[in-house]
Amino acid sequence: MHDEKGRTSGLFHLHVGRFRLAATSPLVMGVVNVTPDSFSDGGRFFDRNSALSHARRLIEDGADIVDIGGESSRPGALPVSEEEELERILPVLRGLEGIEKPISVDTRRPAVMREALKAGASMINDIDALTAPGALEAVAASDCAVCLMHKKGEPATMQREPHYDDVVREILDFLKSRLDACERAGIARERIVIDPGFGFGKTLEHNLTLLRNLSKLAGLGTPVLVGWSRKSSLGRITGRPAGERLPASLAMALLSLQAGATILRVHDVKETRDVIEVWKAYRA
Ligand code: 9MG
């Protein structure tokens, strides 16, 4: 982890259900979208078998955590029903039962959280940072890890001229208040990671300002997860479509590590692992 000056402060321990991730090295979270409309993989893993083989492939490639999502949160995406979300993710979770890596579920619905945890998930990745009524309780009642992400607005409209007076201050204050809410709900710090939510109600400039100030988030003393992989900000910078954003994603992975990120949420696990090795060699 990094302190507020960006210095490495050694081991961090993350308590993820039955797993303990003690890392001297950053972690990779591999993405499995079980959605027909994901911006970055065009819904290629929508059916159960493709999602399962993709999840296994990510683990072979070196993912430390696999994140499964049944509702797209790309800009412009509309919500799906709770039933639909459960129908998408539960068969995948059941198919991964017994796998020796923690499985995270990307959801903001407390009922989905509870079912996913019963079906073997060890982590909840919540783009709403447990603000839905009952979400704190659903996580507190288990021993799963949780990712608290900042987002401004709703996916359907969040990229329509987002505005902040001070983007870094607002996001720090929001994440601090969610950490306090977790503490009051009895969710131990060792179970929590925080995330500035790149691209969630943020312009390219907001994202870059946050990246330059990531060490301030890391200074909260909780591992920082970031997701830049294939995002539209990278398209804004390079002019390339989602399928051609791997080099830009890897560049952002390296910059994020240098700025204090400890978990990288990515589509391209094998390539990202190489970035981590390069960064570690440089730091050594
Ligand atoms: C679901 N999802 C899409 N992008 C994400 C990001 O940047 N962070 C987290 N935690 N989840 C994300």
mmCIF file of N, CA and C in Angstrom, residues 52-146:
data_model
loop_
_atom_site.group_PDB
_atom_site.id
_atom_site.type_symbol
_atom_site.label_atom_id
_atom_site.label_comp_id
_atom_site.label_asym_id
_atom_site.label_seq_id
_atom_site.Cartn_x
_atom_site.Cartn_y
_atom_site.Cartn_z
ATOM 1 N N LEU A 52 -18.219 -19.065 -18.074
ATOM 2 C CA LEU A 52 -17.413 -19.966 -17.231
ATOM 3 C C LEU A 52 -16.029 -20.178 -17.816
ATOM 4 N N SER A 53 -15.986 -20.447 -19.131
ATOM 5 C CA SER A 53 -14.640 -20.703 -19.675
ATOM 6 C C SER A 53 -13.806 -19.434 -19.664
ATOM 7 N N HIS A 54 -14.456 -18.287 -19.825
ATOM 8 C CA HIS A 54 -13.696 -17.040 -19.759
ATOM 9 C C HIS A 54 -13.142 -16.813 -18.339
ATOM 10 N N ALA A 55 -13.975 -17.085 -17.329
ATOM 11 C CA ALA A 55 -13.514 -16.915 -15.934
ATOM 12 C C ALA A 55 -12.324 -17.832 -15.664
ATOM 13 N N ARG A 56 -12.410 -19.080 -16.121
ATOM 14 C CA ARG A 56 -11.287 -20.028 -15.881
ATOM 15 C C ARG A 56 -10.036 -19.550 -16.602
ATOM 16 N N ARG A 57 -10.219 -19.028 -17.784
ATOM 17 C CA ARG A 57 -9.085 -18.527 -18.570
ATOM 18 C C ARG A 57 -8.399 -17.351 -17.840
ATOM 19 N N LEU A 58 -9.224 -16.469 -17.267
ATOM 20 C CA LEU A 58 -8.645 -15.325 -16.545
ATOM 21 C C LEU A 58 -7.817 -15.803 -15.349
ATOM 22 N N ILE A 59 -8.310 -16.867 -14.704
ATOM 23 C CA ILE A 59 -7.572 -17.406 -13.547
ATOM 24 C C ILE A 59 -6.252 -18.019 -14.026
ATOM 25 N N GLU A 60 -6.322 -18.785 -15.126
ATOM 26 C CA GLU A 60 -5.065 -19.345 -15.691
ATOM 27 C C GLU A 60 -4.076 -18.230 -16.047
ATOM 28 N N ASP A 61 -4.629 -17.110 -16.517
ATOM 29 C CA ASP A 61 -3.767 -15.990 -16.917
ATOM 30 C C ASP A 61 -3.194 -15.231 -15.722
ATOM 31 N N GLY A 62 -3.698 -15.558 -14.513
ATOM 32 C CA GLY A 62 -3.102 -14.947 -13.321
ATOM 33 C C GLY A 62 -4.008 -13.989 -12.566
ATOM 34 N N ALA A 63 -5.320 -14.056 -12.791
ATOM 35 C CA ALA A 63 -6.215 -13.174 -12.015
ATOM 36 C C ALA A 63 -6.206 -13.600 -10.543
ATOM 37 N N ASP A 64 -6.164 -12.634 -9.643
ATOM 38 C CA ASP A 64 -6.250 -12.919 -8.210
ATOM 39 C C ASP A 64 -7.698 -12.970 -7.760
ATOM 40 N N ILE A 65 -8.557 -12.253 -8.465
ATOM 41 C CA ILE A 65 -9.995 -12.176 -8.170
ATOM 42 C C ILE A 65 -10.691 -12.136 -9.532
ATOM 43 N N VAL A 66 -11.880 -12.771 -9.618
ATOM 44 C CA VAL A 66 -12.672 -12.648 -10.855
ATOM 45 C C VAL A 66 -13.953 -11.906 -10.505
ATOM 46 N N ASP A 67 -14.294 -10.899 -11.290
ATOM 47 C CA ASP A 67 -15.467 -10.060 -11.008
ATOM 48 C C ASP A 67 -16.557 -10.351 -12.047
ATOM 49 N N ILE A 68 -17.702 -10.861 -11.558
ATOM 50 C CA ILE A 68 -18.779 -11.255 -12.468
ATOM 51 C C ILE A 68 -19.923 -10.249 -12.371
ATOM 52 N N GLY A 69 -20.363 -9.732 -13.511
ATOM 53 C CA GLY A 69 -21.440 -8.740 -13.500
ATOM 54 C C GLY A 69 -22.575 -9.130 -14.425
ATOM 55 N N GLY A 70 -23.810 -8.935 -13.943
ATOM 56 C CA GLY A 70 -24.990 -9.277 -14.738
ATOM 57 C C GLY A 70 -25.787 -8.060 -15.167
ATOM 58 N N GLU A 71 -25.271 -6.862 -14.836
ATOM 59 C CA GLU A 71 -25.960 -5.639 -15.271
ATOM 60 C C GLU A 71 -24.900 -4.668 -15.777
ATOM 61 N N SER A 72 -25.039 -4.246 -17.009
ATOM 62 C CA SER A 72 -24.030 -3.343 -17.568
ATOM 63 C C SER A 72 -24.099 -1.983 -16.871
ATOM 64 N N SER A 73 -22.919 -1.402 -16.605
ATOM 65 C CA SER A 73 -22.894 -0.050 -16.026
ATOM 66 C C SER A 73 -22.195 0.910 -16.976
ATOM 67 N N ARG A 74 -22.066 0.504 -18.243
ATOM 68 C CA ARG A 74 -21.416 1.409 -19.201
ATOM 69 C C ARG A 74 -22.284 2.659 -19.360
ATOM 70 N N PRO A 75 -21.678 3.794 -19.748
ATOM 71 C CA PRO A 75 -22.481 5.002 -19.932
ATOM 72 C C PRO A 75 -23.625 4.741 -20.921
ATOM 73 N N GLY A 76 -24.831 5.144 -20.532
ATOM 74 C CA GLY A 76 -25.998 4.960 -21.396
ATOM 75 C C GLY A 76 -26.765 3.677 -21.107
ATOM 76 N N ALA A 77 -26.189 2.763 -20.298
ATOM 77 C CA ALA A 77 -26.858 1.474 -20.051
ATOM 78 C C ALA A 77 -28.105 1.667 -19.194
ATOM 79 N N LEU A 78 -29.145 0.866 -19.498
ATOM 80 C CA LEU A 78 -30.374 0.909 -18.711
ATOM 81 C C LEU A 78 -30.351 -0.250 -17.708
ATOM 82 N N PRO A 79 -31.033 -0.070 -16.553
ATOM 83 C CA PRO A 79 -31.023 -1.161 -15.570
ATOM 84 C C PRO A 79 -31.754 -2.403 -16.082
ATOM 85 N N VAL A 80 -31.381 -3.584 -15.575
ATOM 86 C CA VAL A 80 -32.155 -4.801 -15.844
ATOM 87 C C VAL A 80 -32.897 -5.152 -14.560
ATOM 88 N N SER A 81 -33.892 -6.062 -14.662
ATOM 89 C CA SER A 81 -34.646 -6.411 -13.459
ATOM 90 C C SER A 81 -33.762 -7.273 -12.546
ATOM 91 N N GLU A 82 -34.161 -7.322 -11.276
ATOM 92 C CA GLU A 82 -33.431 -8.142 -10.302
ATOM 93 C C GLU A 82 -33.425 -9.612 -10.730
ATOM 94 N N GLU A 83 -34.571 -10.071 -11.231
ATOM 95 C CA GLU A 83 -34.691 -11.477 -11.648
ATOM 96 C C GLU A 83 -33.707 -11.772 -12.767
ATOM 97 N N GLU A 84 -33.662 -10.851 -13.742
ATOM 98 C CA GLU A 84 -32.766 -11.040 -14.884
ATOM 99 C C GLU A 84 -31.306 -11.066 -14.415
ATOM 100 N N GLU A 85 -30.977 -10.152 -13.519
ATOM 101 C CA GLU A 85 -29.588 -10.092 -13.030
ATOM 102 C C GLU A 85 -29.226 -11.413 -12.342
ATOM 103 N N LEU A 86 -30.147 -11.913 -11.507
ATOM 104 C CA LEU A 86 -29.873 -13.182 -10.817
ATOM 105 C C LEU A 86 -29.761 -14.331 -11.801
ATOM 106 N N GLU A 87 -30.646 -14.352 -12.811
ATOM 107 C CA GLU A 87 -30.601 -15.442 -13.802
ATOM 108 C C GLU A 87 -29.279 -15.443 -14.567
ATOM 109 N N ARG A 88 -28.690 -14.284 -14.705
ATOM 110 C CA ARG A 88 -27.416 -14.219 -15.429
ATOM 111 C C ARG A 88 -26.249 -14.696 -14.571
ATOM 112 N N ILE A 89 -26.226 -14.256 -13.313
ATOM 113 C CA ILE A 89 -24.987 -14.523 -12.545
ATOM 114 C C ILE A 89 -25.005 -15.837 -11.759
ATOM 115 N N LEU A 90 -26.190 -16.273 -11.265
ATOM 116 C CA LEU A 90 -26.174 -17.447 -10.377
ATOM 117 C C LEU A 90 -25.638 -18.704 -11.063
ATOM 118 N N PRO A 91 -26.047 -19.001 -12.317
ATOM 119 C CA PRO A 91 -25.494 -20.216 -12.946
ATOM 120 C C PRO A 91 -23.973 -20.145 -13.094
ATOM 121 N N VAL A 92 -23.454 -18.950 -13.298
ATOM 122 C CA VAL A 92 -21.992 -18.812 -13.445
ATOM 123 C C VAL A 92 -21.323 -19.055 -12.092
ATOM 124 N N LEU A 93 -21.903 -18.475 -11.044
ATOM 125 C CA LEU A 93 -21.336 -18.689 -9.705
ATOM 126 C C LEU A 93 -21.363 -20.167 -9.336
ATOM 127 N N ARG A 94 -22.478 -20.830 -9.659
ATOM 128 C CA ARG A 94 -22.570 -22.268 -9.319
ATOM 129 C C ARG A 94 -21.533 -23.055 -10.097
ATOM 130 N N GLY A 95 -21.317 -22.683 -11.332
ATOM 131 C CA GLY A 95 -20.323 -23.376 -12.164
ATOM 132 C C GLY A 95 -18.895 -23.175 -11.664
ATOM 133 N N LEU A 96 -18.689 -22.129 -10.879
ATOM 134 C CA LEU A 96 -17.326 -21.849 -10.392
ATOM 135 C C LEU A 96 -17.129 -22.320 -8.945
ATOM 136 N N GLU A 97 -18.146 -23.035 -8.431
ATOM 137 C CA GLU A 97 -18.079 -23.483 -7.037
ATOM 138 C C GLU A 97 -16.779 -24.253 -6.790
ATOM 139 N N GLY A 98 -16.129 -23.985 -5.691
ATOM 140 C CA GLY A 98 -14.923 -24.738 -5.326
ATOM 141 C C GLY A 98 -13.655 -24.212 -5.976
ATOM 142 N N ILE A 99 -13.771 -23.232 -6.850
ATOM 143 C CA ILE A 99 -12.577 -22.704 -7.505
ATOM 144 C C ILE A 99 -11.691 -22.008 -6.463
ATOM 145 N N GLU A 100 -10.385 -22.126 -6.626
ATOM 146 C CA GLU A 100 -9.473 -21.646 -5.573
ATOM 147 C C GLU A 100 -9.070 -20.177 -5.719
ATOM 148 N N LYS A 101 -9.954 -19.371 -6.223
ATOM 149 C CA LYS A 101 -9.726 -17.923 -6.278
ATOM 150 C C LYS A 101 -11.021 -17.244 -5.847
ATOM 151 N N PRO A 102 -10.912 -16.084 -5.207
ATOM 152 C CA PRO A 102 -12.139 -15.400 -4.802
ATOM 153 C C PRO A 102 -12.937 -14.892 -5.999
ATOM 154 N N ILE A 103 -14.249 -15.068 -5.900
ATOM 155 C CA ILE A 103 -15.146 -14.561 -6.938
ATOM 156 C C ILE A 103 -15.882 -13.349 -6.370
ATOM 157 N N SER A 104 -15.842 -12.272 -7.135
ATOM 158 C CA SER A 104 -16.535 -11.042 -6.755
ATOM 159 C C SER A 104 -17.781 -10.915 -7.635
ATOM 160 N N VAL A 105 -18.817 -10.297 -7.092
ATOM 161 C CA VAL A 105 -19.993 -10.017 -7.921
ATOM 162 C C VAL A 105 -20.215 -8.509 -7.956
ATOM 163 N N ASP A 106 -20.335 -8.026 -9.179
ATOM 164 C CA ASP A 106 -20.537 -6.601 -9.426
ATOM 165 C C ASP A 106 -22.054 -6.351 -9.422
ATOM 166 N N THR A 107 -22.541 -5.858 -8.277
ATOM 167 C CA THR A 107 -23.985 -5.591 -8.167
ATOM 168 C C THR A 107 -24.223 -4.472 -7.171
ATOM 169 N N ARG A 108 -25.367 -3.791 -7.329
ATOM 170 C CA ARG A 108 -25.737 -2.770 -6.339
ATOM 171 C C ARG A 108 -27.027 -3.117 -5.625
ATOM 172 N N ARG A 109 -27.553 -4.336 -5.891
ATOM 173 C CA ARG A 109 -28.820 -4.717 -5.270
ATOM 174 C C ARG A 109 -28.598 -5.633 -4.063
ATOM 175 N N PRO A 110 -29.135 -5.248 -2.889
ATOM 176 C CA PRO A 110 -28.939 -6.079 -1.699
ATOM 177 C C PRO A 110 -29.425 -7.517 -1.877
ATOM 178 N N ALA A 111 -30.554 -7.712 -2.569
ATOM 179 C CA ALA A 111 -31.070 -9.088 -2.731
ATOM 180 C C ALA A 111 -30.108 -9.910 -3.583
ATOM 181 N N VAL A 112 -29.528 -9.275 -4.595
ATOM 182 C CA VAL A 112 -28.559 -9.985 -5.446
ATOM 183 C C VAL A 112 -27.291 -10.273 -4.636
ATOM 184 N N MET A 113 -26.885 -9.306 -3.808
ATOM 185 C CA MET A 113 -25.705 -9.533 -2.947
ATOM 186 C C MET A 113 -25.919 -10.778 -2.088
ATOM 187 N N ARG A 114 -27.079 -10.842 -1.435
ATOM 188 C CA ARG A 114 -27.331 -11.971 -0.520
ATOM 189 C C ARG A 114 -27.313 -13.304 -1.266
ATOM 190 N N GLU A 115 -27.983 -13.355 -2.435
ATOM 191 C CA GLU A 115 -28.023 -14.616 -3.204
ATOM 192 C C GLU A 115 -26.638 -14.979 -3.715
ATOM 193 N N ALA A 116 -25.898 -13.977 -4.163
ATOM 194 C CA ALA A 116 -24.558 -14.240 -4.701
ATOM 195 C C ALA A 116 -23.646 -14.786 -3.588
ATOM 196 N N LEU A 117 -23.751 -14.206 -2.402
ATOM 197 C CA LEU A 117 -22.893 -14.663 -1.298
ATOM 198 C C LEU A 117 -23.259 -16.086 -0.902
ATOM 199 N N LYS A 118 -24.573 -16.389 -0.941
ATOM 200 C CA LYS A 118 -24.996 -17.772 -0.642
ATOM 201 C C LYS A 118 -24.452 -18.735 -1.687
ATOM 202 N N ALA A 119 -24.363 -18.260 -2.928
ATOM 203 C CA ALA A 119 -23.921 -19.131 -4.028
ATOM 204 C C ALA A 119 -22.396 -19.197 -4.141
ATOM 205 N N GLY A 120 -21.675 -18.589 -3.204
ATOM 206 C CA GLY A 120 -20.215 -18.788 -3.182
ATOM 207 C C GLY A 120 -19.377 -17.557 -3.464
ATOM 208 N N ALA A 121 -19.993 -16.405 -3.747
ATOM 209 C CA ALA A 121 -19.178 -15.202 -3.969
ATOM 210 C C ALA A 121 -18.482 -14.812 -2.661
ATOM 211 N N SER A 122 -17.283 -14.242 -2.785
ATOM 212 C CA SER A 122 -16.513 -13.827 -1.600
ATOM 213 C C SER A 122 -16.332 -12.317 -1.547
ATOM 214 N N MET A 123 -16.812 -11.626 -2.582
ATOM 215 C CA MET A 123 -16.612 -10.172 -2.609
ATOM 216 C C MET A 123 -17.793 -9.530 -3.336
ATOM 217 N N ILE A 124 -18.153 -8.329 -2.905
ATOM 218 C CA ILE A 124 -19.172 -7.541 -3.601
ATOM 219 C C ILE A 124 -18.495 -6.283 -4.136
ATOM 220 N N ASN A 125 -18.650 -6.071 -5.436
ATOM 221 C CA ASN A 125 -18.126 -4.863 -6.072
ATOM 222 C C ASN A 125 -19.328 -3.971 -6.356
ATOM 223 N N ASP A 126 -19.481 -2.912 -5.546
ATOM 224 C CA ASP A 126 -20.712 -2.117 -5.634
ATOM 225 C C ASP A 126 -20.415 -0.715 -6.163
ATOM 226 N N ILE A 127 -20.863 -0.449 -7.369
ATOM 227 C CA ILE A 127 -20.640 0.882 -7.950
ATOM 228 C C ILE A 127 -21.455 1.955 -7.213
ATOM 229 N N ASP A 128 -22.365 1.530 -6.331
ATOM 230 C CA ASP A 128 -23.124 2.473 -5.499
ATOM 231 C C ASP A 128 -22.592 2.547 -4.072
ATOM 232 N N ALA A 129 -21.465 1.880 -3.807
ATOM 233 C CA ALA A 129 -20.800 1.969 -2.497
ATOM 234 C C ALA A 129 -21.730 1.655 -1.321
ATOM 235 N N LEU A 130 -22.593 0.673 -1.483
ATOM 236 C CA LEU A 130 -23.509 0.207 -0.423
ATOM 237 C C LEU A 130 -24.462 1.300 0.056
ATOM 238 N N THR A 131 -24.913 2.157 -0.867
ATOM 239 C CA THR A 131 -25.869 3.197 -0.466
ATOM 240 C C THR A 131 -27.327 2.724 -0.597
ATOM 241 N N ALA A 132 -27.586 1.624 -1.281
ATOM 242 C CA ALA A 132 -28.980 1.156 -1.401
ATOM 243 C C ALA A 132 -29.469 0.683 -0.032
ATOM 244 N N PRO A 133 -30.737 0.946 0.293
ATOM 245 C CA PRO A 133 -31.250 0.485 1.591
ATOM 246 C C PRO A 133 -31.050 -1.034 1.730
ATOM 247 N N GLY A 134 -30.411 -1.451 2.808
ATOM 248 C CA GLY A 134 -30.201 -2.888 3.049
ATOM 249 C C GLY A 134 -28.856 -3.407 2.548
ATOM 250 N N ALA A 135 -28.124 -2.595 1.785
ATOM 251 C CA ALA A 135 -26.852 -3.090 1.228
ATOM 252 C C ALA A 135 -25.783 -3.252 2.312
ATOM 253 N N LEU A 136 -25.679 -2.259 3.190
ATOM 254 C CA LEU A 136 -24.684 -2.369 4.275
ATOM 255 C C LEU A 136 -24.953 -3.624 5.108
ATOM 256 N N GLU A 137 -26.238 -3.858 5.384
ATOM 257 C CA GLU A 137 -26.608 -5.001 6.219
ATOM 258 C C GLU A 137 -26.288 -6.313 5.499
ATOM 259 N N ALA A 138 -26.550 -6.364 4.188
ATOM 260 C CA ALA A 138 -26.291 -7.603 3.431
ATOM 261 C C ALA A 138 -24.810 -7.962 3.496
ATOM 262 N N VAL A 139 -23.950 -6.951 3.388
ATOM 263 C CA VAL A 139 -22.504 -7.219 3.427
ATOM 264 C C VAL A 139 -22.059 -7.494 4.871
ATOM 265 N N ALA A 140 -22.600 -6.729 5.815
ATOM 266 C CA ALA A 140 -22.186 -6.903 7.218
ATOM 267 C C ALA A 140 -22.518 -8.304 7.722
ATOM 268 N N ALA A 141 -23.574 -8.902 7.191
ATOM 269 C CA ALA A 141 -24.005 -10.221 7.671
ATOM 270 C C ALA A 141 -23.114 -11.349 7.158
ATOM 271 N N SER A 142 -22.136 -11.023 6.324
ATOM 272 C CA SER A 142 -21.264 -12.071 5.787
ATOM 273 C C SER A 142 -19.808 -11.716 6.121
ATOM 274 N N ASP A 143 -18.866 -12.495 5.585
ATOM 275 C CA ASP A 143 -17.454 -12.135 5.792
ATOM 276 C C ASP A 143 -16.790 -11.773 4.463
ATOM 277 N N CYS A 144 -17.612 -11.333 3.514
ATOM 278 C CA CYS A 144 -17.071 -11.013 2.186
ATOM 279 C C CYS A 144 -16.289 -9.696 2.220
ATOM 280 N N ALA A 145 -15.486 -9.493 1.182
ATOM 281 C CA ALA A 145 -14.865 -8.183 0.977
ATOM 282 C C ALA A 145 -15.844 -7.317 0.185
ATOM 283 N N VAL A 146 -15.579 -6.013 0.183
ATOM 284 C CA VAL A 146 -16.456 -5.108 -0.571
ATOM 285 C C VAL A 146 -15.619 -4.005 -1.216
#
